[in-house]
Coordinates of C-alpha atoms and ligand atoms in Angstrom, one line a residue:
X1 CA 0.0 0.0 0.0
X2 CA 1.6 3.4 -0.8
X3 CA 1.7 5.5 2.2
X4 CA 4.0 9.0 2.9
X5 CA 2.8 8.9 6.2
X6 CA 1.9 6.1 9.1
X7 CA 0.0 7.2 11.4
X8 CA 0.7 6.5 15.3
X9 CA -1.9 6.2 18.2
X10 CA 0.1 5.9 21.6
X11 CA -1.7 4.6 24.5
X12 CA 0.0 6.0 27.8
X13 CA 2.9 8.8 28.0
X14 CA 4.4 7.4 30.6
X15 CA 8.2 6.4 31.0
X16 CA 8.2 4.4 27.9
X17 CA 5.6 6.1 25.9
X18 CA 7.7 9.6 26.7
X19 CA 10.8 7.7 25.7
X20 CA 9.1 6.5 22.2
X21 CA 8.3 10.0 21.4
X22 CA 11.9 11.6 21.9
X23 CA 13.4 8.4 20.2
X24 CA 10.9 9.0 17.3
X25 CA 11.7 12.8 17.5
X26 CA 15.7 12.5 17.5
X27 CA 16.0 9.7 15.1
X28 CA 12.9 10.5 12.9
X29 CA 15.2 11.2 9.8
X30 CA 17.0 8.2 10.0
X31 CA 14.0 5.9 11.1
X32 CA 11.5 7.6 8.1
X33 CA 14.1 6.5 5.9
X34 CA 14.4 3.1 6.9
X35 CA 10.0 2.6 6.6
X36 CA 10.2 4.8 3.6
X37 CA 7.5 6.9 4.8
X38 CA 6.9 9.4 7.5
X39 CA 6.2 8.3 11.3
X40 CA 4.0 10.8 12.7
X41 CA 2.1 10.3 16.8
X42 CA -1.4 11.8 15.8
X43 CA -2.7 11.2 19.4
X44 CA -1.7 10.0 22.9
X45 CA -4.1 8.3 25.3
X46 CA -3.9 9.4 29.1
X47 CA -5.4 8.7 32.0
X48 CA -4.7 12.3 33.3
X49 CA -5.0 15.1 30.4
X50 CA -4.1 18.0 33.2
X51 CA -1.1 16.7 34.0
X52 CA 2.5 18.6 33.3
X53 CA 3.7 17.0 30.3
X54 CA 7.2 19.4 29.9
X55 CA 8.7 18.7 26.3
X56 CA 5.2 16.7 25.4
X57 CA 3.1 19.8 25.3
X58 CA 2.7 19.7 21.2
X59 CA 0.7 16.0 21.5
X60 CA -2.9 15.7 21.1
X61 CA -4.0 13.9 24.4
X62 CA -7.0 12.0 24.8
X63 CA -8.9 10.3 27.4
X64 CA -11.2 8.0 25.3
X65 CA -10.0 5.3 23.3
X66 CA -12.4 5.3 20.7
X67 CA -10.7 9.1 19.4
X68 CA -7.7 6.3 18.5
X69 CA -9.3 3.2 17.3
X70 CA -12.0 5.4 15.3
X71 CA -9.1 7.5 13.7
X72 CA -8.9 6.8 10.0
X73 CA -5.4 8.1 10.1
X74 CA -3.9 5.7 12.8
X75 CA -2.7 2.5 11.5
X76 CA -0.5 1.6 14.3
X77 CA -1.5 1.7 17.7
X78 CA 1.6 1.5 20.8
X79 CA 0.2 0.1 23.9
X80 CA 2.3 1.5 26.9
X81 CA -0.4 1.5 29.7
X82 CA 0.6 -1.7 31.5
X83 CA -1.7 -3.9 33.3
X84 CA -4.3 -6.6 32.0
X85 CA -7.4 -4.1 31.7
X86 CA -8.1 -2.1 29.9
X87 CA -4.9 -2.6 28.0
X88 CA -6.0 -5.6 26.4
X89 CA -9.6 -4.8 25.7
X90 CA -7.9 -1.2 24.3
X91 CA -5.5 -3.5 22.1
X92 CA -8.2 -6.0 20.7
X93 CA -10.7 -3.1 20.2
X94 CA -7.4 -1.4 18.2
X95 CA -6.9 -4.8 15.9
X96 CA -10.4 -5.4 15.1
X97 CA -10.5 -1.7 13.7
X98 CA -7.6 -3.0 11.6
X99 CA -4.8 -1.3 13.4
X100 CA -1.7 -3.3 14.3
X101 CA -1.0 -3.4 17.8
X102 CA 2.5 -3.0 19.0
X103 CA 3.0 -3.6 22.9
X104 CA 5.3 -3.6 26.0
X105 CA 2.9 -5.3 27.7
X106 CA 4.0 -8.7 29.1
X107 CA 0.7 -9.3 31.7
X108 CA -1.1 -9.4 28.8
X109 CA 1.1 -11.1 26.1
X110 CA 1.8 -13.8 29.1
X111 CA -1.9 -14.5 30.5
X112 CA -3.5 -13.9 27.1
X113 CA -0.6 -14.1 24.7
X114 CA -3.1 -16.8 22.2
X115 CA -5.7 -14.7 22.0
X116 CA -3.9 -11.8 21.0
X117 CA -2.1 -13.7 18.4
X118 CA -6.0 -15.5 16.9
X119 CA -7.0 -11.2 17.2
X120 CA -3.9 -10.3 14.6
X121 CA -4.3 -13.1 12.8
X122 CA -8.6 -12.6 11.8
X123 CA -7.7 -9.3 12.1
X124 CA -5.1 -9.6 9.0
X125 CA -3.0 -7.2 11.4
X126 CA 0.7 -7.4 13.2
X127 CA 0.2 -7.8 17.3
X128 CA 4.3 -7.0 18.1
X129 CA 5.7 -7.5 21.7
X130 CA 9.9 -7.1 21.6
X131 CA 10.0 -4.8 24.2
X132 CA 7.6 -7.0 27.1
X133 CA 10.6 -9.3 28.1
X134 CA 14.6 -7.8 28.6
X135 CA 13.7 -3.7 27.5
X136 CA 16.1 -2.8 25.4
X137 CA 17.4 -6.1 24.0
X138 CA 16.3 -7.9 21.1
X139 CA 15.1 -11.3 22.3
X140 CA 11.4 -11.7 20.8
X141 CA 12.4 -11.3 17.2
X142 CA 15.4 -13.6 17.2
X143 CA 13.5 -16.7 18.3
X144 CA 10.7 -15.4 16.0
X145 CA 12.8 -15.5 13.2
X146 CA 16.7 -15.4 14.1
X147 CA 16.9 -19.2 16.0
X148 CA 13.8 -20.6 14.3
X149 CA 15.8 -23.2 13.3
X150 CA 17.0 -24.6 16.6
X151 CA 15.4 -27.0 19.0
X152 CA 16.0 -25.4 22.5
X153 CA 17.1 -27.1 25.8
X154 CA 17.6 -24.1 27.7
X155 CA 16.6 -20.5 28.5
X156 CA 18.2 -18.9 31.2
X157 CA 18.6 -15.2 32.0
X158 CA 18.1 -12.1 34.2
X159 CA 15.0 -10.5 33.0
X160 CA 14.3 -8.0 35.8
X161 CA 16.2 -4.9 35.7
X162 CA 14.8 -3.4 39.3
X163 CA 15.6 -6.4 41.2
X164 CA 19.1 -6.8 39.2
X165 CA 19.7 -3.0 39.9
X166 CA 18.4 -3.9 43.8
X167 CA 20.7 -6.9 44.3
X168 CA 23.8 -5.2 43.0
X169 CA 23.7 -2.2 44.8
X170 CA 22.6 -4.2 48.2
X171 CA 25.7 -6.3 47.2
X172 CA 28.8 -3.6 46.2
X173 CA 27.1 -0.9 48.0
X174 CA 25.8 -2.7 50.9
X175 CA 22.7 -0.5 50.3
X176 CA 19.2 -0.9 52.4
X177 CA 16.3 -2.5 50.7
X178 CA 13.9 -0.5 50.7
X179 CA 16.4 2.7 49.8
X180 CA 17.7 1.2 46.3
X181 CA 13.9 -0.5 45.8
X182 CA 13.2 3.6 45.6
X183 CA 15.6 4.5 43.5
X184 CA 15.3 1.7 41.0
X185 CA 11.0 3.4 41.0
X186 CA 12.3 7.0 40.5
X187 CA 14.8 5.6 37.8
X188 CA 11.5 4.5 36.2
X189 CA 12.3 0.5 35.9
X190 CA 10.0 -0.5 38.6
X191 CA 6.4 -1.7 37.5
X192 CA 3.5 0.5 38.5
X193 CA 2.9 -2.2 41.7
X194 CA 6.4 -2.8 42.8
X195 CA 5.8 -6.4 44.1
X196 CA 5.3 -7.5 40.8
X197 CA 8.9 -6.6 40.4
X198 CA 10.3 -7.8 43.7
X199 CA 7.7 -10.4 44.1
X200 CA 9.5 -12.2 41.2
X201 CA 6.0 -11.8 39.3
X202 CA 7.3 -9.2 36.8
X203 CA 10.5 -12.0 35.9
X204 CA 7.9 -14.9 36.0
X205 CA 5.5 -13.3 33.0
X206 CA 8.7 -13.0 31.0
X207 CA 9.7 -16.7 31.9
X208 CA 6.8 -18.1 30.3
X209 CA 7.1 -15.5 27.1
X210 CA 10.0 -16.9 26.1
X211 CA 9.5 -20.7 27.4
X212 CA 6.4 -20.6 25.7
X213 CA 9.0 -18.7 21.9
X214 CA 11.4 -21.4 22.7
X215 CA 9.7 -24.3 23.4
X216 CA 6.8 -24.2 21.0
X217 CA 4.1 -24.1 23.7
X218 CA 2.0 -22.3 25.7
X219 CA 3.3 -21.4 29.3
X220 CA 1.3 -19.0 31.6
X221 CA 2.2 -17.4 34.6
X222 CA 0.1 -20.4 36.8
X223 CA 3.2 -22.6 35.5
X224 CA 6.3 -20.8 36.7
X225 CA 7.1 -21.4 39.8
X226 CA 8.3 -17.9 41.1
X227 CA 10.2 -16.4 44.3
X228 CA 10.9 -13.1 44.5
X229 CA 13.9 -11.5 46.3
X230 CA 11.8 -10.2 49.1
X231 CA 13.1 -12.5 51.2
X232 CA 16.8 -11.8 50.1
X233 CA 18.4 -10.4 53.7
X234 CA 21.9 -8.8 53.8
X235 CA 23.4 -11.3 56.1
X236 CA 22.6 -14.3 52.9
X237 CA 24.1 -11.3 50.7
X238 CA 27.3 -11.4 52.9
X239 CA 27.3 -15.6 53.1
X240 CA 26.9 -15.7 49.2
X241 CA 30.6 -13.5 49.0
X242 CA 32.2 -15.3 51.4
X243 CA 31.3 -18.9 49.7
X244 CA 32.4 -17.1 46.4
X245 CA 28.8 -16.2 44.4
X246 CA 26.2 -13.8 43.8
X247 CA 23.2 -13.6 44.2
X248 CA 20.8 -13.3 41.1
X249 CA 17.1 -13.0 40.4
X250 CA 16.7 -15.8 37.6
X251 CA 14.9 -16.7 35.0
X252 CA 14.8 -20.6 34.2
X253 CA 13.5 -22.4 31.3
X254 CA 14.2 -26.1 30.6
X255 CA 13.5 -29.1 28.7
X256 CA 14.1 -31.8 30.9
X257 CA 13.7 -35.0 28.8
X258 CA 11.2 -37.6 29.7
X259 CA 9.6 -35.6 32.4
X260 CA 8.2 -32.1 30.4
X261 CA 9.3 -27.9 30.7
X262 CA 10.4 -26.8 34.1
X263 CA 9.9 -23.1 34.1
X264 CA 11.3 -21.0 37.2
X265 CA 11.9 -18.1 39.1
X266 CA 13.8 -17.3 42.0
X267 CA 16.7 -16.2 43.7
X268 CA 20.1 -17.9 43.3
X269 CA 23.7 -18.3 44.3
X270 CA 26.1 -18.1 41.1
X271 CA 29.9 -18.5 40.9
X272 CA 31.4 -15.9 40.1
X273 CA 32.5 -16.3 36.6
X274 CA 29.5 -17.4 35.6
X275 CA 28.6 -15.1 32.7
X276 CA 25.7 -13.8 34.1
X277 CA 27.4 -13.2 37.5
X278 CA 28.7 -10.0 35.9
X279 CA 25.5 -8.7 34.7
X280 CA 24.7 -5.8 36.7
X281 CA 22.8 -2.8 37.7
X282 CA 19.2 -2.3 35.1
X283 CA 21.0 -4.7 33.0
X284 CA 19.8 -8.1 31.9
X285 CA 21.2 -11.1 29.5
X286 CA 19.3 -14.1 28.4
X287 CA 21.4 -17.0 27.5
X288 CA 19.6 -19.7 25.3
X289 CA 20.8 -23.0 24.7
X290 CA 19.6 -24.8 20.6
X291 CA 20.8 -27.4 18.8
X292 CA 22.3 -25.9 16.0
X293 CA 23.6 -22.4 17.7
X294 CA 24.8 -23.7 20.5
X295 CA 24.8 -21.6 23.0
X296 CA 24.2 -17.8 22.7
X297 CA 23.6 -14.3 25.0
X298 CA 21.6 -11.5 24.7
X299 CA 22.8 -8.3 26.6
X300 CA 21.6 -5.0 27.4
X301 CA 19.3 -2.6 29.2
X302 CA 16.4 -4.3 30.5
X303 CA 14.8 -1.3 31.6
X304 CA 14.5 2.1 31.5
X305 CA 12.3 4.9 28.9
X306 CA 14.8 5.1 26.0
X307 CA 16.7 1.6 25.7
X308 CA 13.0 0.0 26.3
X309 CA 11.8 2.5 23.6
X310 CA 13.9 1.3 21.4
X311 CA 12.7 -2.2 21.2
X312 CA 9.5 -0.5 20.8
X313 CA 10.3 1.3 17.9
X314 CA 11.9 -1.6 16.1
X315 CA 8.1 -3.1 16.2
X316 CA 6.5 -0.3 15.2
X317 CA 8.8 -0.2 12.0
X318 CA 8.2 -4.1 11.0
X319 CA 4.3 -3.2 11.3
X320 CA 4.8 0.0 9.1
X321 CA 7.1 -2.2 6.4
X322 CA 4.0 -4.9 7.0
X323 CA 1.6 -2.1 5.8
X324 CA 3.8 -0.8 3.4
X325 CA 4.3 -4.1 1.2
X326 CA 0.9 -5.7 2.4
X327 CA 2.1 -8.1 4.5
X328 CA 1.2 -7.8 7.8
X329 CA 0.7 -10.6 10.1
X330 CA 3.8 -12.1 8.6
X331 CA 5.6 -13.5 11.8
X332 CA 2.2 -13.9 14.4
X333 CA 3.9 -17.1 16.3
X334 CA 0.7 -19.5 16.0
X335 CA 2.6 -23.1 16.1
X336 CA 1.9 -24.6 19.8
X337 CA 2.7 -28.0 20.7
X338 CA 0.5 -29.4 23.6
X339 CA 2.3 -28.6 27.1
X340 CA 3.6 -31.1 29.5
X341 CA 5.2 -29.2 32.5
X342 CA 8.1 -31.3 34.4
X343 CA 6.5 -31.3 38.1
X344 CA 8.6 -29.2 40.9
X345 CA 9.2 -31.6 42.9
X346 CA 11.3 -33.5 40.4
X347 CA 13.7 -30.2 39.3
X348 CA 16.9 -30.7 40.9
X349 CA 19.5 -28.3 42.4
X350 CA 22.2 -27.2 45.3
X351 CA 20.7 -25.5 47.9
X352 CA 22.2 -23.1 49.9
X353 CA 20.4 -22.9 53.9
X354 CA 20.6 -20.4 56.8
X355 CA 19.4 -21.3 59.7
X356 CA 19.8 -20.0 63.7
X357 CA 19.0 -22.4 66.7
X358 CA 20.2 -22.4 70.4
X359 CA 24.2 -22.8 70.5
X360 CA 24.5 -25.9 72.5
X361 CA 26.5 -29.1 72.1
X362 CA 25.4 -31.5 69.4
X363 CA 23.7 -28.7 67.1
X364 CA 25.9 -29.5 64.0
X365 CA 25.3 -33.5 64.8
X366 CA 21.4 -32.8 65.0
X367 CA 21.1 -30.9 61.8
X368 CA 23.9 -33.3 59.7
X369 CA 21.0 -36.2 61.1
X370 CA 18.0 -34.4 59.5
X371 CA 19.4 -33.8 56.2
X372 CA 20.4 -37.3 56.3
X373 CA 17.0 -38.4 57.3
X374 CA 15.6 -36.6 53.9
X375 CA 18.4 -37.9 51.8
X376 CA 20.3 -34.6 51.4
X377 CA 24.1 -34.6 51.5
X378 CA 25.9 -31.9 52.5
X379 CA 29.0 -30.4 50.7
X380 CA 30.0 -27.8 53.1
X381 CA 29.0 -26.7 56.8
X382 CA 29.5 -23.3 58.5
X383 CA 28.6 -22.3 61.8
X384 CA 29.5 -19.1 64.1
X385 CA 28.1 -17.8 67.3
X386 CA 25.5 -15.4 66.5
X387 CA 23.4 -12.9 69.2
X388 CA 23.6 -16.3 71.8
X389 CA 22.4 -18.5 68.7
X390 CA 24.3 -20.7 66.4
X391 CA 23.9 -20.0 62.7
X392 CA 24.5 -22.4 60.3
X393 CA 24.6 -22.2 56.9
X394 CA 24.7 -25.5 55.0
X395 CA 25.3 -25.9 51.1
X396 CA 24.3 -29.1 49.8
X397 CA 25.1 -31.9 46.7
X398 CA 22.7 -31.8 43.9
X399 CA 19.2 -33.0 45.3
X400 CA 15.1 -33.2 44.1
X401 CA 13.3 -29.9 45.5
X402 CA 11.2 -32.8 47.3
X403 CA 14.1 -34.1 49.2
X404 CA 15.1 -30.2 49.9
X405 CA 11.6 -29.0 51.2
X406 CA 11.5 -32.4 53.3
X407 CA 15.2 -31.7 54.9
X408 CA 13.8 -27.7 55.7
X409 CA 10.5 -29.5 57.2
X410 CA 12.8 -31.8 59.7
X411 CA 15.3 -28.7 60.1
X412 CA 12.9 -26.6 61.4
X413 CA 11.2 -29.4 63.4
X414 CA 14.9 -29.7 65.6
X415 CA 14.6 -29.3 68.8
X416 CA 16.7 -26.1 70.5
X417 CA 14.2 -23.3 68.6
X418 CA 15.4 -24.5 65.3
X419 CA 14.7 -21.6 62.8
X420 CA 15.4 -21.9 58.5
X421 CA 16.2 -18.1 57.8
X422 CA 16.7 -18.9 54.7
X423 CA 16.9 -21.2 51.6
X424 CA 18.3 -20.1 48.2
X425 CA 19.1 -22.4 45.3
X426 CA 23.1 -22.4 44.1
X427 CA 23.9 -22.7 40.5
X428 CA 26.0 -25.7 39.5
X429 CA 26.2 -25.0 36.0
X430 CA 30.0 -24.1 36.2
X431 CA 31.0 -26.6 38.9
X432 CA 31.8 -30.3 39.7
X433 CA 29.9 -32.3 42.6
Ligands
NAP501 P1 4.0 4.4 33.5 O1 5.2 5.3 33.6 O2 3.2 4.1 34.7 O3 3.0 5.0 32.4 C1 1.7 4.5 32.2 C2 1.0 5.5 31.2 O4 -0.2 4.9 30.9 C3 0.7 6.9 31.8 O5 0.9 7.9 30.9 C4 -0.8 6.8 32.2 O6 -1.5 8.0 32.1 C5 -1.3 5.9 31.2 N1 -2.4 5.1 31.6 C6 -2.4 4.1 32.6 N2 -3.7 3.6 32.7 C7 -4.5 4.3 31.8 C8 -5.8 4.2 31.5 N3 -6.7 3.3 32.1 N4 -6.3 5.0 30.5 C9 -5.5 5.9 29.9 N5 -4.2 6.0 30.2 C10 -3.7 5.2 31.1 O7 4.4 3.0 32.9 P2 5.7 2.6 32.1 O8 6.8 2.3 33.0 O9 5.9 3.5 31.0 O10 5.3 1.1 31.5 C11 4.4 1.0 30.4 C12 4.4 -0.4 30.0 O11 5.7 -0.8 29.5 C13 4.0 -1.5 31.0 O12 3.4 -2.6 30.4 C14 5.4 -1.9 31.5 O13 5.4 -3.2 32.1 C15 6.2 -1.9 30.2 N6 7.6 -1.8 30.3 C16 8.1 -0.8 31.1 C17 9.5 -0.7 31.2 C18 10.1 0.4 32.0 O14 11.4 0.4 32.2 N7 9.4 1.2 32.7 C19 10.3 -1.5 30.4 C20 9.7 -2.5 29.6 C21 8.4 -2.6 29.6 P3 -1.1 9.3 33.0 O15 0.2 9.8 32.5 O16 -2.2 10.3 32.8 O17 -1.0 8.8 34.4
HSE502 N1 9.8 -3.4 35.8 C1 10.5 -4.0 34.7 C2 11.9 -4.3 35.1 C3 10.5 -3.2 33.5 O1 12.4 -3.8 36.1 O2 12.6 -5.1 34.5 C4 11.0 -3.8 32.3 O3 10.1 -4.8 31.8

């Protein structure tokens, strides 16, 4: 379809959506010329149309979605609201008016990422979603189209820039908490709801984006099994240096043969030249495993208005090229295989265990006997005299998650006020037994 101009419909002006506009206003020579026609924002969807806007005052803001999806001259529409509703009933209302749809939005692509998908695809429209998992970093389209030609064993990455940014500047800094969790919101990388961020939720929608790209399937949120770092204290910050890791938020995605996907979430020790040991601050890396790549990592900002608009952008100009040459809906990912999840209690890992009781003789013997009881050998012991209590912190071998959650039940059962501070999973990707 000849064109000189593709028209734009933003929903939300927000960090990202004021980051796609000053992107699109810096770069707009070089960008026009790559979609060989004009990209202009005709209007911007807000929830607030009085508030100070400063550099934004030349938009026209709405308040009612139907000025967008009614608008003859917007073909694309840039969803940067966040949340389920009315994000997604903005979006579909958007593609059944024969806009393409271009999102950030990973609540919606991960709880209703198929029906989105079926939308663009009656719809004859593009429904694009690089920027909903690692920001800045291209991710999405590679598996789309890069790595369609592997078979994948493994997705593994950091894909929460707040809680990255949290955990590094709790562990160079020794910074408090709730003081970085602030500055990581006023930076702009924290979701709307913070707990979605350090409740591991935020990480655990991406997890199942990209186990559901990799693995041909359809993962949800309900199937990732998700910690968060809220329970992430400075003492286990200090252990984890001392034994020689870090600790990271991660993102885990595997094919375990015979038994189905085991998608995860959660905090957990890694040595220290691991590669993604060094990935720090708002970054984030996803490392993918395929049979015919081998193995390969994506790096870069996962967060943040201008890297994140910049995955943003990229969409927006494959659905302009997609009107442009009449070919839009061209890479919708529609092949799902049926989904068999591998159970919990049948992933394996180290563990890593903190735990306080009353400093008396025999503690070390009585805790030694309750692993043993649950069929959990230990690789190293450590134990000091802390405020009148002894702490121990244990690491084990490689064991199920059934055997672990049995050995914390008989820990904690001890008698001398046993008490499991803490249990965090160590990475043995890079070591022997
Ligand atoms: P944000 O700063 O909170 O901005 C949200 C924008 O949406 C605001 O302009 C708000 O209007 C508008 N809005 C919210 N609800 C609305 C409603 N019901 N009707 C009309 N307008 C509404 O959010 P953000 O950080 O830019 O994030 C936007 C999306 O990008 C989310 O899906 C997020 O998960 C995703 N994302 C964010 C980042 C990041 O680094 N921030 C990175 C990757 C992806 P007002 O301005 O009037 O309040
Ligand atoms: N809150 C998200 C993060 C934004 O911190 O990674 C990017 O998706």
């Amino acid at each position: 379809m000849k064109k000189d101009v593709i028209g734009l419909g933003l929903l939300g002006l927000g960090t990202v959506g004021t980051g796609v506009v000053q992107v699109l206003r810096d770069n707009a020579h070089e960008i026009d010329r790559k979609v060989g026609a004009s990209l202009k924002i005709k209007k911007a969807l807000v929830h607030n149309a009085g508030k100070k806007r400063p550099g934004l005052e030349d938009l026209e803001l709405v308040t009612d979605i139907d000025a967008i999806v009614s608008d003859p001259d917007i073909d694309i529409v840039i969803e940067l609201m966040g949340g389920t509703e009315p994000a997604k009933e903005y979006m579909l209302k958007a593609m059944a008016a024969g806009k393409s749809v271009v999102t950030a939005n990973k609540d919606v692509v991960a709880q209703f990422g198929l029906e989105m998908f079926a939308a663009a695809a009656e719809n004859h429209v593009d429904f694009l979603f690089e920027a909903s998992v690692g920001g800045g970093i291209p991710i999405i389209t590679p598996f789309k189209q890069c790595l369609t030609a592997n078979r994948f064993t493994e997705v593994m990455g950091i894909v929460n820039g707040t809680t990255n940014y949290m955990l590094t500047k709790m562990t160079e800094a020794g910074m408090d908490y709730d003081v970085v969790l602030k500055e990581a919101q006023a930076e702009g990388y924290a979701e709307a709801d913070p707990t979605a961020d350090v409740g591991g939720f935020d990480a655990a929608r991406k997890a199942a984006i990209l186990a559901s790209l990799a693995f041909n399937t359809h993962i949800t949120l309900e199937d990732v099994a998700v910690e968060g770092i809220t329970d992430v204290s400075a003492v286990d910050i200090e252990y984890a240096k001392k034994l020689d890791y870090v600790v990271k938020l991660l993102a885990i995605a595997r094919r375990v043969e015979g038994k189905g996907i085991d998608v995860r979430v959660h905090p957990t020790f890694l040595t220290k030249d691991h590669p993604l040991a060094s990935v720090n601050g708002v970054f984030n890396a996803i490392f993918v495993r395929g049979n015919a790549i081998g193995d390969a990592m994506f790096y870069g900002r996962g967060a943040g208005g201008r890297p994140t608009a910049s995955a943003v952008i990229a969409d927006v100009v494959e659905a302009a090229r997609g009107i442009l040459t009449d070919s839009r809906g061209r890479i919708n990912p529609e092949f799902f295989e049926p989904k068999q999840l591998c159970p919990l209690d049948e992933t394996e890992s180290r563990y890593y265990m903190r735990l306080r009781m009353d400093d008396r003789p025999g503690v070390l013997g009585s805790v030694a006997t309750a692993f043993g009881w649950a069929g959990v050998s230990l690789k190293s012991v450590l134990q000091r005299h802390v405020d009148d209590s002894a702490e121990v912190v244990i690491v084990t071998h490689t064991v199920k998650h059934s055997s672990m959650v049995a050995a914390t039940q008989a820990v904690a059962a001890l008698p001398g006020n046993a008490k499991v501070c803490s249990v965090i999973r160590v990475d043995k990707s890079l070591e022997t037994e």
